[in-house]
Each structure stands twice: as structure tokens, then as C-alpha cells.
mmCIF file of C-alpha atoms in Angstrom:
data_model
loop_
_atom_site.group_PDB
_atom_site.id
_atom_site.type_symbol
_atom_site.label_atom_id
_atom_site.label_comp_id
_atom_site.label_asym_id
_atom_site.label_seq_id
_atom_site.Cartn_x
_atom_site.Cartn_y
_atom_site.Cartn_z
ATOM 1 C CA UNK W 1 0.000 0.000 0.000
ATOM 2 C CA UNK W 2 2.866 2.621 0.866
ATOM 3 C CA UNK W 3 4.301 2.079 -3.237
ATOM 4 C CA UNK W 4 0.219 2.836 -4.106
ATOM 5 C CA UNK W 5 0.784 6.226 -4.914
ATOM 6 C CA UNK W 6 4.516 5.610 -6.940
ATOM 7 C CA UNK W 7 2.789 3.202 -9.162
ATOM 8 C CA UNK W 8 3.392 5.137 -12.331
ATOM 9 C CA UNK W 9 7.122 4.972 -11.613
ATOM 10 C CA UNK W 10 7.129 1.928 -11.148
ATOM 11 C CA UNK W 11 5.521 0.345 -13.474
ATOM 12 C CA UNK W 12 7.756 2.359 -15.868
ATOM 13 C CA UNK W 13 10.664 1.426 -14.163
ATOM 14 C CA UNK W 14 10.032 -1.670 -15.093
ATOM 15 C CA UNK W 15 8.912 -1.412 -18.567
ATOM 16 C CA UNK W 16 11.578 1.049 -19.447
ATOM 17 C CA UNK W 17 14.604 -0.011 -17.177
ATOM 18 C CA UNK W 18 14.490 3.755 -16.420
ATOM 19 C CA UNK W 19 12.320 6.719 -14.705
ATOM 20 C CA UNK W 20 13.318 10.304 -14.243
ATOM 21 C CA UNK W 21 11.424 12.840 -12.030
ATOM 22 C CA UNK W 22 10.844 16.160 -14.191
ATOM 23 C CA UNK W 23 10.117 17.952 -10.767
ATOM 24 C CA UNK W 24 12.791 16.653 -8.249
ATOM 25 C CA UNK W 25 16.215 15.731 -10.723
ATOM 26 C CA UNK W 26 15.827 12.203 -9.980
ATOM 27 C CA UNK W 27 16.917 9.289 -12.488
ATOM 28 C CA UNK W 28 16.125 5.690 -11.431
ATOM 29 C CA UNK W 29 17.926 2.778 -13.709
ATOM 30 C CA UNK W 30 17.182 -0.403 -13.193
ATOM 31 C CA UNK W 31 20.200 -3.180 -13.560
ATOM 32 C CA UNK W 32 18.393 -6.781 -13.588
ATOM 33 C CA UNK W 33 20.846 -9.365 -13.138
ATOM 34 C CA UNK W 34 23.505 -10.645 -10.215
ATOM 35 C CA UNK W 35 24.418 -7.418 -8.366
ATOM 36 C CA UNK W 36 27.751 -8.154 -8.292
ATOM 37 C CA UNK W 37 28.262 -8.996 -12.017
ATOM 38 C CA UNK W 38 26.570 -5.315 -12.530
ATOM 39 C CA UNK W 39 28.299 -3.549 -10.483
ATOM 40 C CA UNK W 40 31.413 -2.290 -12.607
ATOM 41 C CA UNK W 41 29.018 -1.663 -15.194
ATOM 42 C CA UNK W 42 26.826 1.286 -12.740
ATOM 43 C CA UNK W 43 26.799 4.559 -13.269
ATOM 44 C CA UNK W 44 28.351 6.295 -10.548
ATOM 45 C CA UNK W 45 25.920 7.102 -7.602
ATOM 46 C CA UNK W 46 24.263 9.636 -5.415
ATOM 47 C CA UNK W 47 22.375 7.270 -3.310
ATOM 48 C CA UNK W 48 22.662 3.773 -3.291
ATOM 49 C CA UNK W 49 19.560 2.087 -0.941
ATOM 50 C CA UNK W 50 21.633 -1.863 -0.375
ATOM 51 C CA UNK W 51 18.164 -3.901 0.561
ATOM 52 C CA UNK W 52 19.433 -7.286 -0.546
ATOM 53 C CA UNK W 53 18.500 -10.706 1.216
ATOM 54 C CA UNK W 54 20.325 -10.484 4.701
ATOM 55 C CA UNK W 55 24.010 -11.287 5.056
ATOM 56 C CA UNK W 56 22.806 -14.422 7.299
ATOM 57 C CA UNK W 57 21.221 -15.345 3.808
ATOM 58 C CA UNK W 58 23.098 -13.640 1.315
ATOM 59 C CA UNK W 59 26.342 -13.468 2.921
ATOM 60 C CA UNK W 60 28.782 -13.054 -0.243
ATOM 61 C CA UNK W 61 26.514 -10.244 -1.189
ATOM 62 C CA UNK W 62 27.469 -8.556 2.234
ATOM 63 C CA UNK W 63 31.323 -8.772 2.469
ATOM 64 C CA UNK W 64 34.501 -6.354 2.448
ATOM 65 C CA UNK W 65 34.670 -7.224 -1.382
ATOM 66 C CA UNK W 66 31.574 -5.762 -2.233
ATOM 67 C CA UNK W 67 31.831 -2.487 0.220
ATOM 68 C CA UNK W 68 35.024 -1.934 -1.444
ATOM 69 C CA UNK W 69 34.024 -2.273 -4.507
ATOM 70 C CA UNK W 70 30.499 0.268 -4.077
ATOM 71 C CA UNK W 71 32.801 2.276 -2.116
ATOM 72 C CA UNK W 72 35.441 2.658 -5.304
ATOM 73 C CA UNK W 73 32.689 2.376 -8.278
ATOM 74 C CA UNK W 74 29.255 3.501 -6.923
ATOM 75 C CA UNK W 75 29.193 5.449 -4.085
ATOM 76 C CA UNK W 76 33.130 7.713 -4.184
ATOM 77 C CA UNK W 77 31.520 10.806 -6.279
ATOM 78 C CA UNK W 78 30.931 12.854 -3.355
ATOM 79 C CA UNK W 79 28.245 13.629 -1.946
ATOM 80 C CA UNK W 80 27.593 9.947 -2.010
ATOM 81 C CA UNK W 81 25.288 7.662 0.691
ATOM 82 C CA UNK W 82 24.739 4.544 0.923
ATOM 83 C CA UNK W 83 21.480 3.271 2.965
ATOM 84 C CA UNK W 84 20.459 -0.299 4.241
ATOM 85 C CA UNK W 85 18.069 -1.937 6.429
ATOM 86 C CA UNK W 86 21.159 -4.081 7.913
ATOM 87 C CA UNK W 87 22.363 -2.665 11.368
ATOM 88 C CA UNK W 88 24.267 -5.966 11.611
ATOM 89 C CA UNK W 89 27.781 -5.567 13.161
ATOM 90 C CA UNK W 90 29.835 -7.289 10.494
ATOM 91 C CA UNK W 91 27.879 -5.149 7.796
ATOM 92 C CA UNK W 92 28.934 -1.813 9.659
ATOM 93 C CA UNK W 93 32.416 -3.245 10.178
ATOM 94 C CA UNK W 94 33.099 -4.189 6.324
ATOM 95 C CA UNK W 95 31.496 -0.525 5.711
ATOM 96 C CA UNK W 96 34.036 1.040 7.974
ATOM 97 C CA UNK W 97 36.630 -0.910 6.837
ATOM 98 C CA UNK W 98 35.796 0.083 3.094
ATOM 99 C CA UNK W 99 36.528 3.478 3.945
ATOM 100 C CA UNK W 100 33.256 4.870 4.867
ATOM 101 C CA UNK W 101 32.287 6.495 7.747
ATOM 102 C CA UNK W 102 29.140 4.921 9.436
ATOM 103 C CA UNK W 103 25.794 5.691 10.933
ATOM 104 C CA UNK W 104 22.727 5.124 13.122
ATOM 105 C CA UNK W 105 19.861 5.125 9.999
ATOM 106 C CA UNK W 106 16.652 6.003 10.731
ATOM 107 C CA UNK W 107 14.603 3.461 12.281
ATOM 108 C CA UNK W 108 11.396 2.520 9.741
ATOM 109 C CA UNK W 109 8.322 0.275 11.316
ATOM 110 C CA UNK W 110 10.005 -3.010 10.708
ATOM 111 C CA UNK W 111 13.711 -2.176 12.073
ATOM 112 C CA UNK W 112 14.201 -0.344 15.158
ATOM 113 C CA UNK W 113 17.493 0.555 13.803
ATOM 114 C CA UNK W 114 19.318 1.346 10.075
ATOM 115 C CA UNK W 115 22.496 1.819 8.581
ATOM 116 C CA UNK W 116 23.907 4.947 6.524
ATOM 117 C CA UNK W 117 27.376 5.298 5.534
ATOM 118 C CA UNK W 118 29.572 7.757 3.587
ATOM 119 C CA UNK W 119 32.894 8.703 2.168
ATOM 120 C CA UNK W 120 31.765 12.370 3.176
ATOM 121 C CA UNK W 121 31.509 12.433 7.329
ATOM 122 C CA UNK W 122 28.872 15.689 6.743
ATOM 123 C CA UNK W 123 26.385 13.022 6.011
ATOM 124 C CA UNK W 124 25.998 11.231 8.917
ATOM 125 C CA UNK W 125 23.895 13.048 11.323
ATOM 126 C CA UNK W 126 24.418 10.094 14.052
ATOM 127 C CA UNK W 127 27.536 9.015 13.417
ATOM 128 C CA UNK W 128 28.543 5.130 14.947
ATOM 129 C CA UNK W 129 29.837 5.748 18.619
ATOM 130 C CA UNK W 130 31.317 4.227 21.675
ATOM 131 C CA UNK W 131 27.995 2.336 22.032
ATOM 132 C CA UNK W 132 28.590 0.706 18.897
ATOM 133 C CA UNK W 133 32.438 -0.126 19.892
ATOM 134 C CA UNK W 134 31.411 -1.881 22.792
ATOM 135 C CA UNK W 135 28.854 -3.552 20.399
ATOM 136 C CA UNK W 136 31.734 -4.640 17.861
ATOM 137 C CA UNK W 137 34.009 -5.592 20.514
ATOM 138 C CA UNK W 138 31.437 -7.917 21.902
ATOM 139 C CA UNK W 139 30.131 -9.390 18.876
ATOM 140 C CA UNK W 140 30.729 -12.851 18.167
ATOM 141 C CA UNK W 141 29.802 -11.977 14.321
ATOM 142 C CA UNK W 142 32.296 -9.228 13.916
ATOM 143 C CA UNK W 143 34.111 -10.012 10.867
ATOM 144 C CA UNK W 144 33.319 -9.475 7.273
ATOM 145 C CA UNK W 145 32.950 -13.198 6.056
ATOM 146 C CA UNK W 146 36.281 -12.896 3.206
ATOM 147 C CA UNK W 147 38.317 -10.887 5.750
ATOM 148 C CA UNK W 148 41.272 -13.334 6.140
ATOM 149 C CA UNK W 149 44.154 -11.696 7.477
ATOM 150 C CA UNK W 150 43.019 -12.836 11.433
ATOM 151 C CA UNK W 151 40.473 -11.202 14.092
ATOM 152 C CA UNK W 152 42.822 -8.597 15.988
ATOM 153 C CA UNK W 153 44.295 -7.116 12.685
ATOM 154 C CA UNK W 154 40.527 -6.628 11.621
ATOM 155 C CA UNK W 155 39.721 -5.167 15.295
ATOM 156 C CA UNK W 156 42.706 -2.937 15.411
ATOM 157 C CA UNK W 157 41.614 -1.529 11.602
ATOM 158 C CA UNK W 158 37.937 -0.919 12.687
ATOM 159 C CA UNK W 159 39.382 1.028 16.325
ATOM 160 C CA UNK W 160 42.186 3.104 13.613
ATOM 161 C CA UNK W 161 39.405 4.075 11.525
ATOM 162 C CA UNK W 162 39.220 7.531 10.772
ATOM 163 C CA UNK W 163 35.636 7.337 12.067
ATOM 164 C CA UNK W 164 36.897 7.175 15.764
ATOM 165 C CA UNK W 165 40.295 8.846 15.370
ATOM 166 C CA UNK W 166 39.118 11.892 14.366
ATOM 167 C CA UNK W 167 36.886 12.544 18.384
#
């Protein structure tokens, strides 16, 4: 009921593969297809909204890899955001790690809590804090799952991050 009154949009989205606003400057594309396969071939991005299957699911869709490479390809022309439904620790860690900084999103009525992140700090109105340290340093589900260089190298590059260096 809540995509009711986008309905034109949508259905021309998907007719069209595309749908621009003439009012707000906003150009949809639609990339069917494995995200990952599509991914080099993206135009580079204002917003990117990352509601994939969850990375219990969908794991490989969730890692370091892939937050490097939206980081690098989709989401480096400033002023750049990335938003997801995930507040999961190991998403927000591979995030940081990629070089964004990291957020609190707004909650919605399924999800109590979000995730933004951006390459430009002026984004993030609630930026990730000490709460979420102790969070990451208590997490058994830390880690990104292709990080492979061992757990305190990852822990010490998450507590270096410009993010938290910069208080």
C-alpha cells in the first residue's frame, strides 16, 4: 500500500529499465541481473539504498569485497550515501573498513534501527559511537565473512578508523 501512490514509476521502471522525475532531478535505472556482475558496469551514484537478502542469507553479497568495490565504483563521487536496512555488526564493520564512515539510519516500522554510511563524514547526522564499539568488541559476528588476514588485525583496523580517530 505505501508504493500505491509511486505506481506510475514503477511500473515504468520496469517497462523502461528507467524513470526520471521532471520535478525533483531524480533518475532511477534499473540493472536486472547478479548485483555483483553489474556492479562495474553502474553509473556512478548519489544514493545507493543496499536492501538485498540479509548477510545471514546472502552473505557473499554482504562482504569487504563488495563495500570496497560500491565504495570505489558507486558510491566515491561525493556527496555519495549509501542506505540499508542491515544494522548488523559485520555489515557496519566491512562498511568502515571500506573506507566509509558509518551511521545510526533512521529506524522505519520493521527495524528499530538502520544503517547509513559515507565517504563524506557531513552526512551522517548520528555518526557510529562508543555504544557501537562496545557492540563490535562484543560481537561474536564481527568479521566481514572474506576478511582473512586474522580477528585482531581486523579489530585494530575498525578502532584506527578515521571514524573514531578523528573525536
Amino acid at each position: 500500500p505505501f508504493l500505491q501512490p509511486h505506481q506510475g514509476a514503477i511500473e515504468n521502471l520496469l517497462r523502461k529499465h528507467i524513470w526520471e522525475s521532471q520535478t525533483h532531478g531524480i533518475k532511477w535505472q534499473l540493472k536486472e541481473g547478479c548485483f555483483l556482475d553489474k556492479i562495474d558496469s553502474c553509473p556512478a551514484a548519489d544514493v545507493v539504498f543496499f536492501d538485498l537478502y540479509s548477510p545471514k542469507t546472502c552473505g557473499d553479497l554482504w562482504n569487504l569485497g563488495v563495500m570496497n568495490n560500491i565504495y570505489r565504483k558507486i558510491v566515491k563521487t561525493p556527496p555519495g550515501i549509501f542506505l540499508t536496512f542491515s544494522a548488523a555488526t559485520s555489515v557496519r564493520s566491512a562498511l568502515l573498513s571500506a573506507g566509509f564512515h558509518v551511521g545510526y539510519g533512521i529506524s522505519t516500522s520493521l527495524k528499530l534501527e538502520t544503517t547509513v554510511a559515507s565517504p563524506n563524514p557531513e552526512l551522517i547526522a548520528r555518526p557510529l559511537d562508543k555504544r557501537w564499539i562496545a557492540r563490535f568488541q562484543r560481537s561474536t559476528h564481527r568479521l566481514p565473512s572474506d576478511w582473512v588476514e586474522g580477528e585482531q588485525s581486523f579489530v585494530k583496523r575498525i578502532l584506527a578508523s578515521p571514524q573514531f580517530s578523528e573525536k
